[in-house]
mmCIF file with all atom_site columns, C-alpha atoms in Angstrom:
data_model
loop_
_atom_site.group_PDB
_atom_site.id
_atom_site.type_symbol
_atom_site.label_atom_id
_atom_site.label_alt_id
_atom_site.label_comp_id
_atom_site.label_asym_id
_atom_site.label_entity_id
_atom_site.label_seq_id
_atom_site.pdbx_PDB_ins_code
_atom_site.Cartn_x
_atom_site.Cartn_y
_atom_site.Cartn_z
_atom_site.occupancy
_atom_site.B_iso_or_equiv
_atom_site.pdbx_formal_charge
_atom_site.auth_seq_id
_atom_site.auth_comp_id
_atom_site.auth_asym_id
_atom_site.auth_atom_id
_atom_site.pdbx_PDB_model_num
ATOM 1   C CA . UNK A 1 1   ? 102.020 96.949  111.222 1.00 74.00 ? 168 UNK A CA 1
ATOM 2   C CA . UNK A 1 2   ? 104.815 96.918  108.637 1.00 86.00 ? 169 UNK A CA 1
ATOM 3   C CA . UNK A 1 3   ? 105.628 99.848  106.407 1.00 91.00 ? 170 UNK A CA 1
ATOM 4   C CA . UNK A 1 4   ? 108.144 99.581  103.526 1.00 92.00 ? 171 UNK A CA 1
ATOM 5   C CA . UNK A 1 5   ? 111.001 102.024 103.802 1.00 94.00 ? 172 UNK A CA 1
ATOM 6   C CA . UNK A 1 6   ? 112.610 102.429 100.650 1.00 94.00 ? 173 UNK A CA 1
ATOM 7   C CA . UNK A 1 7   ? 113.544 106.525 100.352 1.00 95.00 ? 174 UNK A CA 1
ATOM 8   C CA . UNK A 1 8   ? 113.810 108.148 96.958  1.00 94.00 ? 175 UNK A CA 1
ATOM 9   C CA . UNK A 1 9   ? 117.716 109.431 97.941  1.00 96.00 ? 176 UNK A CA 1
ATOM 10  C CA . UNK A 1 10  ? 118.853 106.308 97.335  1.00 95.00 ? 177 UNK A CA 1
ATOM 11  C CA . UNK A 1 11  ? 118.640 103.757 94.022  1.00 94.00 ? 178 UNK A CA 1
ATOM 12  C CA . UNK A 1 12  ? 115.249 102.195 93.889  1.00 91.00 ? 179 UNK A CA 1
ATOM 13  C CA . UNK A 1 13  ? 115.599 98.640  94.696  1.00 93.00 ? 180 UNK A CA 1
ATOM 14  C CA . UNK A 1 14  ? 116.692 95.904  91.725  1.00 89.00 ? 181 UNK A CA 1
ATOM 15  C CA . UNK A 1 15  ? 114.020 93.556  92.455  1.00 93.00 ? 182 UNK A CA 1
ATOM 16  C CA . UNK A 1 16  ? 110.563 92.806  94.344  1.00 93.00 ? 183 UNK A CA 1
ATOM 17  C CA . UNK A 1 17  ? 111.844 93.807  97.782  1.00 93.00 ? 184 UNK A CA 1
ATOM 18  C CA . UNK A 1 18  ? 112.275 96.852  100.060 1.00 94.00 ? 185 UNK A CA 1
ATOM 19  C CA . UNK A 1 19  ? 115.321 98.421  101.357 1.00 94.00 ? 186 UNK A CA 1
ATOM 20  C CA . UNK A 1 20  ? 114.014 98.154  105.086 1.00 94.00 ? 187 UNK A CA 1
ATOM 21  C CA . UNK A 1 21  ? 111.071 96.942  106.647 1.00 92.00 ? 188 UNK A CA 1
ATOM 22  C CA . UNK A 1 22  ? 109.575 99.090  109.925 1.00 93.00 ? 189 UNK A CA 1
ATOM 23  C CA . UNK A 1 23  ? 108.149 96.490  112.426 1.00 95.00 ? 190 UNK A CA 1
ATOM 24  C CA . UNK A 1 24  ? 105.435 98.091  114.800 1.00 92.00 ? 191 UNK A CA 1
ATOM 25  C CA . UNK A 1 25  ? 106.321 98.493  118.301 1.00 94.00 ? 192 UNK A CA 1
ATOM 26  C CA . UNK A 1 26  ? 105.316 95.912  120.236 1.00 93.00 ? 193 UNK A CA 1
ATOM 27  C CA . UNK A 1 27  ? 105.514 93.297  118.107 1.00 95.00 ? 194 UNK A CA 1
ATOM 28  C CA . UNK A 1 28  ? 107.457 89.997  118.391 1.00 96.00 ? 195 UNK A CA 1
ATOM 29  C CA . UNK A 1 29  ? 109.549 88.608  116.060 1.00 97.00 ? 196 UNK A CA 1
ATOM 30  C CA . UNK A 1 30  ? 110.605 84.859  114.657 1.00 98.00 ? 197 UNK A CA 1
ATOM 31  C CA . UNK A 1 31  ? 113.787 84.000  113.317 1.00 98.00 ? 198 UNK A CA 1
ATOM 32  C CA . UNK A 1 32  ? 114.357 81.377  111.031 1.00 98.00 ? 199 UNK A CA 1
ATOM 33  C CA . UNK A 1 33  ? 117.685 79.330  110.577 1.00 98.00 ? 200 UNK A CA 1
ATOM 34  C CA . UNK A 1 34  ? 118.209 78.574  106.950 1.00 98.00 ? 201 UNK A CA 1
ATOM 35  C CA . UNK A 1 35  ? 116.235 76.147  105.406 1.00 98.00 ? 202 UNK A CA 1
ATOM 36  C CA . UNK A 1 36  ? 117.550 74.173  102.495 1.00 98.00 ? 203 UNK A CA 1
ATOM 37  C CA . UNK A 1 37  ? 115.225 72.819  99.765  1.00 96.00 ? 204 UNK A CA 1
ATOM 38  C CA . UNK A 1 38  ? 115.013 69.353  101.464 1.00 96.00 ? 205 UNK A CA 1
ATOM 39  C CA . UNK A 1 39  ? 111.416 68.111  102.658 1.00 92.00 ? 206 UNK A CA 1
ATOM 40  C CA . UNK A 1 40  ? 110.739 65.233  105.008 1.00 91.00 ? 207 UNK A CA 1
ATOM 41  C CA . UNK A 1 41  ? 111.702 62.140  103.377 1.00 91.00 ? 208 UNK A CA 1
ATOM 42  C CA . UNK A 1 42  ? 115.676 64.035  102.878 1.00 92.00 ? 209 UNK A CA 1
ATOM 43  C CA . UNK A 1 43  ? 115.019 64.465  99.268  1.00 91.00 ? 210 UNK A CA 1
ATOM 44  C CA . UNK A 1 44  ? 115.922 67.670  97.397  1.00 95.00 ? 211 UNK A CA 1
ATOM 45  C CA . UNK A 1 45  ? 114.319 68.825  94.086  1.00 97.00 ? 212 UNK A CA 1
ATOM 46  C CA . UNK A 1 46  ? 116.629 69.053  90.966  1.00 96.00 ? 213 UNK A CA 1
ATOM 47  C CA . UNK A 1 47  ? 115.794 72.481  90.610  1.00 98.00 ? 214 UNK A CA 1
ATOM 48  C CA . UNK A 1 48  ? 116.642 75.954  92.008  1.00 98.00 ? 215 UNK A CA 1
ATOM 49  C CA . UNK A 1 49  ? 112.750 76.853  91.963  1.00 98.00 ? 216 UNK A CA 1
ATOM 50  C CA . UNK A 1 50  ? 111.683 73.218  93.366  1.00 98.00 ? 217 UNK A CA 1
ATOM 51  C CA . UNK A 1 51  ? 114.270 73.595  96.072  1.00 98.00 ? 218 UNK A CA 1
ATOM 52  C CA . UNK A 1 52  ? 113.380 77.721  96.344  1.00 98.00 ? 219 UNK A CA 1
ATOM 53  C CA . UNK A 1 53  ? 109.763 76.344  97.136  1.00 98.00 ? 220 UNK A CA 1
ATOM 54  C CA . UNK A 1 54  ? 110.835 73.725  99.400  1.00 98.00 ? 221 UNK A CA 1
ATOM 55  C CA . UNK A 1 55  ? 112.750 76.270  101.299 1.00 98.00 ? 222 UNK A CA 1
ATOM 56  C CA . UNK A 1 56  ? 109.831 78.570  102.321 1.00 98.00 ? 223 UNK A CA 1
ATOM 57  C CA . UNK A 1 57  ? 107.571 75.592  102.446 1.00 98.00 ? 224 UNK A CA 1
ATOM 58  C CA . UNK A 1 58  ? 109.749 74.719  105.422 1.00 98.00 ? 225 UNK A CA 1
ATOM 59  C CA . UNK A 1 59  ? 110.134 78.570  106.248 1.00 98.00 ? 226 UNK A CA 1
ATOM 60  C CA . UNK A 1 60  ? 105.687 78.867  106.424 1.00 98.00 ? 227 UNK A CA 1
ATOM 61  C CA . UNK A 1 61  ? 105.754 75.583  108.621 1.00 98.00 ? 228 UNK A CA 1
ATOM 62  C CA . UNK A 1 62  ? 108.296 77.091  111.159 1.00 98.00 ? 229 UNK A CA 1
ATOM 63  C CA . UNK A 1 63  ? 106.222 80.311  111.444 1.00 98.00 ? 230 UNK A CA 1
ATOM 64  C CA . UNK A 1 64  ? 102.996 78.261  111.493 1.00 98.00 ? 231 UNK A CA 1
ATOM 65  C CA . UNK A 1 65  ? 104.361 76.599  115.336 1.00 97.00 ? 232 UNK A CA 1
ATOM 66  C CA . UNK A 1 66  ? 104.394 80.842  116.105 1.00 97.00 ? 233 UNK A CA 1
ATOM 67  C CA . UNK A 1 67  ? 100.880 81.695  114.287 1.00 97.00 ? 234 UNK A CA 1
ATOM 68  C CA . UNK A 1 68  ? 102.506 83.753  111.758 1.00 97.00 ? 235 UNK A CA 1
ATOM 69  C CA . UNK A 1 69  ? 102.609 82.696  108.179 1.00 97.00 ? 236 UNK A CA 1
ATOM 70  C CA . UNK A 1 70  ? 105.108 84.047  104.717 1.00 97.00 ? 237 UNK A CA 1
ATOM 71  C CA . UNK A 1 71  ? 102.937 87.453  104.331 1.00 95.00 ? 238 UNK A CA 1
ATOM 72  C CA . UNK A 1 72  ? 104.351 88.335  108.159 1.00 96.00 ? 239 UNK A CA 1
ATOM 73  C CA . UNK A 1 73  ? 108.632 87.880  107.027 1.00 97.00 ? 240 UNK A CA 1
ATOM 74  C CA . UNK A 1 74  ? 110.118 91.234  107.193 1.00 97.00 ? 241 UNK A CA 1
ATOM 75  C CA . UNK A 1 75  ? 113.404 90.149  106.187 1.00 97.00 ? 242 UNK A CA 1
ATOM 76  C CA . UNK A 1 76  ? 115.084 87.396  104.143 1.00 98.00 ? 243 UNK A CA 1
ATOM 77  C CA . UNK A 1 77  ? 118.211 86.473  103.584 1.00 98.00 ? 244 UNK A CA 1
ATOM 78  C CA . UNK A 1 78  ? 119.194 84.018  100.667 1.00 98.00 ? 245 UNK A CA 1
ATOM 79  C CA . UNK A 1 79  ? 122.065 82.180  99.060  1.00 98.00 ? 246 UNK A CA 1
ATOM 80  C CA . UNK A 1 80  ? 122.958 80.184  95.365  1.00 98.00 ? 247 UNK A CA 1
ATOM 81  C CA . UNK A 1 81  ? 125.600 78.543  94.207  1.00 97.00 ? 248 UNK A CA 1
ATOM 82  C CA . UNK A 1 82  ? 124.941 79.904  90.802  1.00 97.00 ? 249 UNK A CA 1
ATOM 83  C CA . UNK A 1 83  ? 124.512 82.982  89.192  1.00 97.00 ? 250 UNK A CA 1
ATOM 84  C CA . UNK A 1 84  ? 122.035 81.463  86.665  1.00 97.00 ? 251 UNK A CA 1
ATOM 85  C CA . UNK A 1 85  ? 119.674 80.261  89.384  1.00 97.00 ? 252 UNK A CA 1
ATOM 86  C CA . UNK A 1 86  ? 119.411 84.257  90.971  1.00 97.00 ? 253 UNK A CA 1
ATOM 87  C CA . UNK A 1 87  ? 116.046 84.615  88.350  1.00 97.00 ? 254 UNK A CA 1
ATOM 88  C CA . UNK A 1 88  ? 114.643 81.333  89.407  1.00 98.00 ? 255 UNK A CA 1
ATOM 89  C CA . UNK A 1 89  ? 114.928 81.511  92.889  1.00 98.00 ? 256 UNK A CA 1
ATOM 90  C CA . UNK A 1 90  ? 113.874 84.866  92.604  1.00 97.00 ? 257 UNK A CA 1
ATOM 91  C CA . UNK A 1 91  ? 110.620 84.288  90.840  1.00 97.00 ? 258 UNK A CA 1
ATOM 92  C CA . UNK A 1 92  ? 109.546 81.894  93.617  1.00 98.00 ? 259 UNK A CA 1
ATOM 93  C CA . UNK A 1 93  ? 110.573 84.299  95.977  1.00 97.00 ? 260 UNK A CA 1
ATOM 94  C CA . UNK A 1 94  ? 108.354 87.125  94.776  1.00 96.00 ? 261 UNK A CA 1
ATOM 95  C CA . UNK A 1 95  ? 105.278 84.465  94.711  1.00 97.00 ? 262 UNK A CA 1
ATOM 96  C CA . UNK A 1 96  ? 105.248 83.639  98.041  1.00 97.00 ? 263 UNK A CA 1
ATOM 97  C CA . UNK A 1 97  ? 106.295 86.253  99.969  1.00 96.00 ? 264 UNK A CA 1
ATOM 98  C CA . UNK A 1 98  ? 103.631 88.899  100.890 1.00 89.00 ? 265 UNK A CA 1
ATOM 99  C CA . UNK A 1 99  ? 103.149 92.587  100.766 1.00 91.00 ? 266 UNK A CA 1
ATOM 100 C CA . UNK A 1 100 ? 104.824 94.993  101.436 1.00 93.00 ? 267 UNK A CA 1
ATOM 101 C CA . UNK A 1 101 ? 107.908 92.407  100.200 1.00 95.00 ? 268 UNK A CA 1
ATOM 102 C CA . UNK A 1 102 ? 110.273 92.081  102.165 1.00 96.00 ? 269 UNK A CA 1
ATOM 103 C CA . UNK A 1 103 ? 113.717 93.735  103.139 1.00 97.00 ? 270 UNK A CA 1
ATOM 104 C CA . UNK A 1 104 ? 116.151 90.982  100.629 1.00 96.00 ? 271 UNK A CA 1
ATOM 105 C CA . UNK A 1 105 ? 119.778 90.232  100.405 1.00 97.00 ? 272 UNK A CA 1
ATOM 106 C CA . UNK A 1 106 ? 120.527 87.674  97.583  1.00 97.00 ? 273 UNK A CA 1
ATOM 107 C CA . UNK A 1 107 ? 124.105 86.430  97.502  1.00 97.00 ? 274 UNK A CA 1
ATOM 108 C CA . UNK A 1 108 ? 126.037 83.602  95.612  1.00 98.00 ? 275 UNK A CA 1
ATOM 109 C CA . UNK A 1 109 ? 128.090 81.392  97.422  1.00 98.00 ? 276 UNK A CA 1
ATOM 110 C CA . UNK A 1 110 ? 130.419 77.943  96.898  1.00 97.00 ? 277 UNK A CA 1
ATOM 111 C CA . UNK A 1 111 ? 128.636 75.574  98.208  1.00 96.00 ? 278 UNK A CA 1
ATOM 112 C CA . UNK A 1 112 ? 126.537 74.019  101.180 1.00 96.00 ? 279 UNK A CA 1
ATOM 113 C CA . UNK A 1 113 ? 126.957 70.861  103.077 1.00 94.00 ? 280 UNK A CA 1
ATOM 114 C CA . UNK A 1 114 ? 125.597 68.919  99.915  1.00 95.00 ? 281 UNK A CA 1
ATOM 115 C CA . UNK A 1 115 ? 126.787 69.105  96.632  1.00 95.00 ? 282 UNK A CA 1
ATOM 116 C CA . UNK A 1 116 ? 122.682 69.027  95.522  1.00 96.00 ? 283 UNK A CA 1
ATOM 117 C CA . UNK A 1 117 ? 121.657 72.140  97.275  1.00 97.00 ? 284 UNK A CA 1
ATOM 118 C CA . UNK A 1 118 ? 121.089 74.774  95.366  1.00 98.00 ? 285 UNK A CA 1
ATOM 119 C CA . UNK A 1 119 ? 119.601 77.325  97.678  1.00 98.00 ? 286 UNK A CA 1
ATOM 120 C CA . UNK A 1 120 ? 119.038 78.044  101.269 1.00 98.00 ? 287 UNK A CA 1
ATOM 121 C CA . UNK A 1 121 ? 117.081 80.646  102.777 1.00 98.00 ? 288 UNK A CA 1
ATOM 122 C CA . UNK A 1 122 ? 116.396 82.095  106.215 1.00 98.00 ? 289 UNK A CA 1
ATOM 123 C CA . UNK A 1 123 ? 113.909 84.425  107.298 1.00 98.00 ? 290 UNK A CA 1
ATOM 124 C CA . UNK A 1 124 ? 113.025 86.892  110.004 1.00 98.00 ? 291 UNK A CA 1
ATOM 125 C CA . UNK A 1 125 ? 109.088 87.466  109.751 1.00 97.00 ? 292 UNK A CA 1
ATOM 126 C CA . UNK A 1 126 ? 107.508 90.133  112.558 1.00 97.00 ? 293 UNK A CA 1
ATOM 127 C CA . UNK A 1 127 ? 104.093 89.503  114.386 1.00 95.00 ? 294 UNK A CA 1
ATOM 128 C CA . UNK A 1 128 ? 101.277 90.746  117.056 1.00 92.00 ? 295 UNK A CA 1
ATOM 129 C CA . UNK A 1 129 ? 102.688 90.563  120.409 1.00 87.00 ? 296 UNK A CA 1
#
């Protein structure tokens, strides 16, 4: 249902991702707002990973309500506030994300509505119709 497209004219991607993602026609697609690493109870980890894993904790429960789970995201989107925290975050991504990985865009930004965020990530994961 998903094939990775990553062709060999252009640089082979920097990390555990693809360059594009080919969804099967027919099938329906979920889109995720960004979650931040914040669980129930509005605490947030102290950690980019802790938060990283909070994030698609909260991304698998939103595609859980659809009947799709983290090895159906085609494409993530993610944001840090530090460059330091781009390994981290990435380590959890790579862990939890399923094959073929994901199309990925990683960028570093200010800030988020609370000074402890660390990370937020949103997700667009494909499905049978």
């Amino acid at each position: 249902m998903l094939r990775p497209l990553n062709p060999e004219t252009i640089r082979a991607p920097f990390a555990r991702y693809s360059h594009g993602i080919e969804v099967a026609p027919g099938s329906r697609l979920v889109f995720c707002a960004g979650q931040l690493g914040i669980g129930p109870g509005d605490a947030a980890p102290e950690t980019v990973e802790g938060q990283a894993e909070r994030c698609f904790e909260n991304i698998r429960a939103v595609l859980q309500e659809a009947g799709l789970d983290l090895s159906d995201i085609v494409r993530v989107n993610a944001y840090v506030t530090r460059r330091e925290d781009m390994a981290g975050y990435m380590r959890v991504r790579d862990r939890m994300v399923g094959d073929p990985p994901p199309a990925s865009t990683l960028m570093i930004v200010s800030g988020f509505t609370r000074p402890e965020f660390l990370v937020e990530v949103e997700a667009v994961a494909a499905g049978p119709a």
